[in-house]
Short mmCIF file of C-alpha atoms in Angstrom, two decimals:
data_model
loop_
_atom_site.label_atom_id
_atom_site.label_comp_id
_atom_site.label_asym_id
_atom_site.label_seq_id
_atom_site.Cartn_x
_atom_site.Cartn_y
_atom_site.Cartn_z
CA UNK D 1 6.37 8.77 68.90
CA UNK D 2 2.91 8.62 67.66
CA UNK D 3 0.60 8.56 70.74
CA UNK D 4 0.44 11.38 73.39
CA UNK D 5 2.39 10.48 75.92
CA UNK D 6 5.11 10.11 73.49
CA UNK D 7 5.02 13.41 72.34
CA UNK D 8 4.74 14.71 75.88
CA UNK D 9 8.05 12.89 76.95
CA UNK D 10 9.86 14.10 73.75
CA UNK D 11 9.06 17.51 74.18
CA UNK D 12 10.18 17.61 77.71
CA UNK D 13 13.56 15.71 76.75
CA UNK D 14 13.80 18.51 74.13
CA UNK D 15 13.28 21.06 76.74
CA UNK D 16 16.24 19.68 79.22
CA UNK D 17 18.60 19.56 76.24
CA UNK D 18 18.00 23.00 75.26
CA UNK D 19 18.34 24.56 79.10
CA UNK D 20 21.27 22.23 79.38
CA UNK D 21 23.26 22.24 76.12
CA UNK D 22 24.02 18.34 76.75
CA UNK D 23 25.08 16.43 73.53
CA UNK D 24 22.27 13.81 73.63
CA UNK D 25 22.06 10.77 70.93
CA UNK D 26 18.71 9.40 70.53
CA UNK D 27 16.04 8.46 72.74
CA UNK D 28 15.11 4.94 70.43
CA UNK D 29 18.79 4.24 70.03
CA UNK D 30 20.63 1.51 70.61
CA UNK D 31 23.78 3.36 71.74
CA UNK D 32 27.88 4.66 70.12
CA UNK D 33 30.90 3.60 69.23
CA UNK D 34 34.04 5.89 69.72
CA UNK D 35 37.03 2.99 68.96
CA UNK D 36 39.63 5.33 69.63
CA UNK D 37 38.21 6.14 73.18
CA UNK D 38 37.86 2.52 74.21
CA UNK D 39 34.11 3.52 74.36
CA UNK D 40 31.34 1.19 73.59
CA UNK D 41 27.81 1.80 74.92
CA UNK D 42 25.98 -0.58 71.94
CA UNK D 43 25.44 -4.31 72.34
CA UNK D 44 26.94 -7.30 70.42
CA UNK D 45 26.88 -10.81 69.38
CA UNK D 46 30.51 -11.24 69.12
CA UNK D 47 33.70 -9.65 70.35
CA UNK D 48 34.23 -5.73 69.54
CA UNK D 49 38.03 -5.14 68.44
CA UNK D 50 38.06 -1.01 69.15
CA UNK D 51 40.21 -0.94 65.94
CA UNK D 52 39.98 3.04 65.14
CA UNK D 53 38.94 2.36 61.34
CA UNK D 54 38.35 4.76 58.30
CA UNK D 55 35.10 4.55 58.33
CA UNK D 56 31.93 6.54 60.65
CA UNK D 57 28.57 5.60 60.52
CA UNK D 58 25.47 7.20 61.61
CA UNK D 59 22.02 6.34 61.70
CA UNK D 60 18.59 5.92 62.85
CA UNK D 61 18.02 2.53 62.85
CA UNK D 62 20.30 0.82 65.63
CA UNK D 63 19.83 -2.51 63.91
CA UNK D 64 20.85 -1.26 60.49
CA UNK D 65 23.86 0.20 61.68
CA UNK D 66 25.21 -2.68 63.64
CA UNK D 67 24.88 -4.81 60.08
CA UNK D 68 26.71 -2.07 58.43
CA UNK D 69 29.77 -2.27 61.19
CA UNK D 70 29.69 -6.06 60.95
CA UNK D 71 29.64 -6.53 57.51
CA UNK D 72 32.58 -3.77 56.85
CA UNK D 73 34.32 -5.37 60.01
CA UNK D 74 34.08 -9.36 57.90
CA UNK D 75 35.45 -7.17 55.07
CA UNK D 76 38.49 -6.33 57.02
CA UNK D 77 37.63 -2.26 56.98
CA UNK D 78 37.20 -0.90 60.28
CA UNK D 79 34.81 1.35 61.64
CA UNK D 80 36.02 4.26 64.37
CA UNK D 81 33.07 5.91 64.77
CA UNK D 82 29.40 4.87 64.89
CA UNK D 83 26.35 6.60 66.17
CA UNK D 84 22.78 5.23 66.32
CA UNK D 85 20.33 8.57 66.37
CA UNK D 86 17.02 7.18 66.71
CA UNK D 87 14.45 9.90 66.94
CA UNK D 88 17.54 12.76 67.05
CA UNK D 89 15.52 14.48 70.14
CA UNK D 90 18.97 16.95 70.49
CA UNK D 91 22.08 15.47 68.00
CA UNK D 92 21.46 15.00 64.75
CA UNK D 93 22.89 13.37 61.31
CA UNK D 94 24.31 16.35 60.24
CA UNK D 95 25.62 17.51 63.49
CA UNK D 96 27.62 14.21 63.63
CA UNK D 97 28.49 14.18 59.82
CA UNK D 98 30.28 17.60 61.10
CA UNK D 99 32.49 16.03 63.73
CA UNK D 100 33.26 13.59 61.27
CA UNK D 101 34.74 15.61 58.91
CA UNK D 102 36.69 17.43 61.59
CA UNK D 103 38.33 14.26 62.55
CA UNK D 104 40.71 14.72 59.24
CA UNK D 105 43.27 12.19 60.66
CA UNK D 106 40.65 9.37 61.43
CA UNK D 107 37.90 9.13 59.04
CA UNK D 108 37.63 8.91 55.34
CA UNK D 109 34.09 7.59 54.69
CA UNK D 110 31.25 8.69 55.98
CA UNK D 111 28.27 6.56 55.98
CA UNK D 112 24.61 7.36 56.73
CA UNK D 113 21.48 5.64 57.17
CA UNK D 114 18.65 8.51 56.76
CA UNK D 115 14.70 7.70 57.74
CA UNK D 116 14.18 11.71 57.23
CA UNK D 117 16.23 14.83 56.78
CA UNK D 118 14.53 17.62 59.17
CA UNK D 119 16.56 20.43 58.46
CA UNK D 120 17.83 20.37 54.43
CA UNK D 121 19.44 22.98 54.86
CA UNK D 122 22.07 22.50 57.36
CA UNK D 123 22.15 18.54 55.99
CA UNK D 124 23.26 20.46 52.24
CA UNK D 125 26.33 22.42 54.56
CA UNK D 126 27.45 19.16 55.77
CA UNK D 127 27.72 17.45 52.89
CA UNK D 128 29.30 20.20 51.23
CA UNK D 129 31.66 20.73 54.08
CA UNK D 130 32.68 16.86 53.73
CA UNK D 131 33.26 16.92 50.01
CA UNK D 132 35.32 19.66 50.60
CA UNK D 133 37.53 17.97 52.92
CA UNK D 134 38.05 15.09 50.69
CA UNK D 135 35.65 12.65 52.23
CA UNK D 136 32.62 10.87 50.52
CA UNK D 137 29.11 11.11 52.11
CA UNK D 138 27.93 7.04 51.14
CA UNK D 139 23.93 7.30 51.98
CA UNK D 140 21.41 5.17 52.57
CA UNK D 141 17.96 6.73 52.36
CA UNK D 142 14.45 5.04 53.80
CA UNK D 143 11.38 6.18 52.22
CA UNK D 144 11.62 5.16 47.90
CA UNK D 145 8.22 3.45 48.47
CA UNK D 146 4.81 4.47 50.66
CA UNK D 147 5.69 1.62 52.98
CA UNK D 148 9.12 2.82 53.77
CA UNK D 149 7.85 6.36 54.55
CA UNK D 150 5.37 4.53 56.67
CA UNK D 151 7.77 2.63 58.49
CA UNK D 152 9.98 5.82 58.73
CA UNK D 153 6.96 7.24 60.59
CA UNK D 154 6.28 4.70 62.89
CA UNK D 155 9.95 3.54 63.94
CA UNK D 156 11.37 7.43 64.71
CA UNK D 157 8.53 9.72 63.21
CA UNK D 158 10.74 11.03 60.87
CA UNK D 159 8.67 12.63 57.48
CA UNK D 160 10.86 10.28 54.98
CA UNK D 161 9.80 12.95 51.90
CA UNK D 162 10.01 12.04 48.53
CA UNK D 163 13.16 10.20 47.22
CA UNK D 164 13.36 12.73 44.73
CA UNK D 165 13.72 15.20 46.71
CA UNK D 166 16.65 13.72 48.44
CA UNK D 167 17.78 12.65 45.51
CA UNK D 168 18.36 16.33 43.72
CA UNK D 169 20.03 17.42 46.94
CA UNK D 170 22.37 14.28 46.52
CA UNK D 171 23.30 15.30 43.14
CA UNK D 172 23.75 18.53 43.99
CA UNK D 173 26.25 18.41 46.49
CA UNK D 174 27.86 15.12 45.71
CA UNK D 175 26.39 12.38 48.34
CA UNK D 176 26.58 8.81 46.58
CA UNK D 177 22.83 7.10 47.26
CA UNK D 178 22.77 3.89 47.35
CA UNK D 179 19.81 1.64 46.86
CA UNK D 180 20.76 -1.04 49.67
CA UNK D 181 23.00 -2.67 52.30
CA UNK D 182 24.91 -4.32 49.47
CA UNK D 183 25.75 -1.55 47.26
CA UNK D 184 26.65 0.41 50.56
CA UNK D 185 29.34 -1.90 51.59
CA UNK D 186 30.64 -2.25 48.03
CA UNK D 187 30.64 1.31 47.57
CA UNK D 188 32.14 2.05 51.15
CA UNK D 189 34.94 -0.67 51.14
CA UNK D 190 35.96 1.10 47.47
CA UNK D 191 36.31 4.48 48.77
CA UNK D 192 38.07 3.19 51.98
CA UNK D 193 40.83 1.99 49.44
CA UNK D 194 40.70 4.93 46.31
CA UNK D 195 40.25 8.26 46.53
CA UNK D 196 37.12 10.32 45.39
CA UNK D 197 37.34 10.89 41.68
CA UNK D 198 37.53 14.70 40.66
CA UNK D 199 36.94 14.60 36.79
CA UNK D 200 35.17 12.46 34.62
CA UNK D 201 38.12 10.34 33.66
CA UNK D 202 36.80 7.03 34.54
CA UNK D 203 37.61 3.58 32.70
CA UNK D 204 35.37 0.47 32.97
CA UNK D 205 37.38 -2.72 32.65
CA UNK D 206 35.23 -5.88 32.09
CA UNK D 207 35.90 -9.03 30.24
CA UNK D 208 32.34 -8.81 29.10
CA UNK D 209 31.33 -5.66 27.16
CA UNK D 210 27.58 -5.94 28.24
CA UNK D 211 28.61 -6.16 31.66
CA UNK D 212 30.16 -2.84 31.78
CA UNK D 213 27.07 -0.83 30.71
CA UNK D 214 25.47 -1.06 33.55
CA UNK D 215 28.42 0.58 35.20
CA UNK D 216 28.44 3.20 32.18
CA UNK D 217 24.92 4.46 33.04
CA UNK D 218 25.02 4.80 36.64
CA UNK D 219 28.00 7.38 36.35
CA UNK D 220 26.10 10.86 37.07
CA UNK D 221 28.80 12.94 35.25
CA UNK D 222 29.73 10.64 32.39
CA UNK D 223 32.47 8.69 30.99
CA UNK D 224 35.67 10.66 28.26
CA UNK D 225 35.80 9.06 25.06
CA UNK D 226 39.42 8.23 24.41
CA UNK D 227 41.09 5.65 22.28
CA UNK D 228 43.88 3.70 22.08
CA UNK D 229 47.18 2.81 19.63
CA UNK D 230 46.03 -0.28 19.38
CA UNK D 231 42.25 0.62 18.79
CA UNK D 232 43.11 3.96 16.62
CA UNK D 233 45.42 1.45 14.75
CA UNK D 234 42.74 -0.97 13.90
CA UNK D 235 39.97 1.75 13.45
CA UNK D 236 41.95 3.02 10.81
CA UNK D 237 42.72 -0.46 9.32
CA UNK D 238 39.28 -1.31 8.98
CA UNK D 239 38.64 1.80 7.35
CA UNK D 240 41.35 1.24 4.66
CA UNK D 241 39.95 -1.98 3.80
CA UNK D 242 36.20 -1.02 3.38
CA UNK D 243 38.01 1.83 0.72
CA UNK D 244 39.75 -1.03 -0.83
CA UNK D 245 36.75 -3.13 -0.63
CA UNK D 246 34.86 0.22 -2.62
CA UNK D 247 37.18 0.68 -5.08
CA UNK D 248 37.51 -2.98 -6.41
CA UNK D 249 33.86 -3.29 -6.68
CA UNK D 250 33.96 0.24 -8.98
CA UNK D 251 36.71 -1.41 -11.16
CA UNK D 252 34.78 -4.36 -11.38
CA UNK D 253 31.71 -2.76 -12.83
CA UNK D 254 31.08 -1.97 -16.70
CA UNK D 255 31.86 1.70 -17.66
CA UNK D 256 27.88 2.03 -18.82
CA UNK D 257 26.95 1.42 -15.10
CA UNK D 258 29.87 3.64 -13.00
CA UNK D 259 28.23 6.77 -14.03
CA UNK D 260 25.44 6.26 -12.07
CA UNK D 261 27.61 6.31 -8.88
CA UNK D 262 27.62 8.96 -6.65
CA UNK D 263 31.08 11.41 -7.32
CA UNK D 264 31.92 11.46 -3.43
CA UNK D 265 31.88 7.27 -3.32
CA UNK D 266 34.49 7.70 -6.57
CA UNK D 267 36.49 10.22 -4.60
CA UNK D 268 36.40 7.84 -1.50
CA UNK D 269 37.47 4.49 -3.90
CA UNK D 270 40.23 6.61 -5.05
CA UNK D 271 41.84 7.81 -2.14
#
């Protein structure tokens, strides 16, 4: 895409889409899945089952989004969509992220591998238009270093922008970022099986305290504080005791010495 005659050939693909109004995928693509059509245009290393999954997947690298069908397909969660965009010469991400969330019946993850975001604005009314129907936007987004903008450039000439960027609109209208193949499968197989949370009522359960921080601080909208019987029961024990512990120290003490102690400790030792 970055000589001449590239350019030249993409602008006159362009130009037949446009005078044509063909749905086009690509060019630099490796080709679709549509499981519930029995269509498979892609290539594979191992049998394809056309099992019309939960899941949809679109991106621009062909490679990255065959490892991202594999590895959900090992896990057992199938994938009924998945689109490889390249260099998005007519569709793109957010056009597909669209028909995604119109297929209510069909799909309840959405999963996207992003090199660049050309057009913000229409990307922000997809997303929004997903969340509203119930169904998480699970991104994975190319360019948090110089050499991944720089690859983004060279593999699809897509301007990566900053991650920061991306990364306010993500907050903003609720995409989940994740920082790499693993957390994207992890985070996709868990939404495949729970629904999106709509509060901040959300538990960590860990048989490690230190384990569960890490959990803790990744949640953008934070965590209730809520306690217990059990706990309230032995807050309040513990607090009895140090009171006990207070007030038999006072009694212990010679008369000369207890005047010196501050009248709310008194009050405290004899409650």
């Amino acid at each position: 895409m970055q000589d001449d005659e590239s350019q030249r050939l993409a602008a006159e693909l362009q130009q037949v889409i446009r005078e044509t109004g063909l749905a086009v995928t690509g060019p630099n693509c490796l080709g679709n899945l549509s499981a519930g059509e029995k269509l498979f245009t892609n290539i594979d290393d191992r049998i394809v089952t056309m099992e019309a999954g939960p899941v949809a997947i679109a991106g621009q690298s062909g490679a990255i989004v065959m490892a991202i069908r594999q590895a959900l397909e090992d896990r057992g969660v199938g994938v009924g969509y998945m689109v490889t965009t390249g260099n998005e010469a007519g569709l793109e991400t957010p056009d597909l992220m669209a028909y995604f969330r119109g297929r209510s019946v069909l799909v309840r993850v959405i999963v996207v591998y992003l090199e660049g975001v050309r057009n913000t604005k229409v990307f922000r009314e997809a997303c929004k238009a997903a969340r509203a129907a119930g169904k998480p936007v699970i991104a994975l987004k190319l360019g948090a270093s110089e050499g991944g903008r720089a690859a983004a450039m060279a593999h699809t000439g897509a301007l990566a922008g900053s991650i920061e960027t991306f990364d306010a609109i993500s907050t903003r209208e609720g995409v989940i970022r994740v920082r790499g193949l693993d957390e994207l499968i992890e985070t996709t197989e868990c939404f495949v099986h729970a629904d999106p949370p709509k509060g901040n009522r959300l538990a960590a359960v860990s048989l490690v305290r230190r384990q569960a921080r890490p959990a803790d601080r990744r949640v953008p909208f934070g965590r209730p504080e809520f306690r217990s019987a059990e706990q309230e029961r032995q807050r309040q024990a513990g607090k009895d005791a140090r009171a006990r512990q207070r007030s038999s120290a006072i009694r212990s003490m010679p008369v000369s010495q207890r005047s010196s102690i501050p009248p709310s400790t008194c009050s405290r030792s004899r409650s």
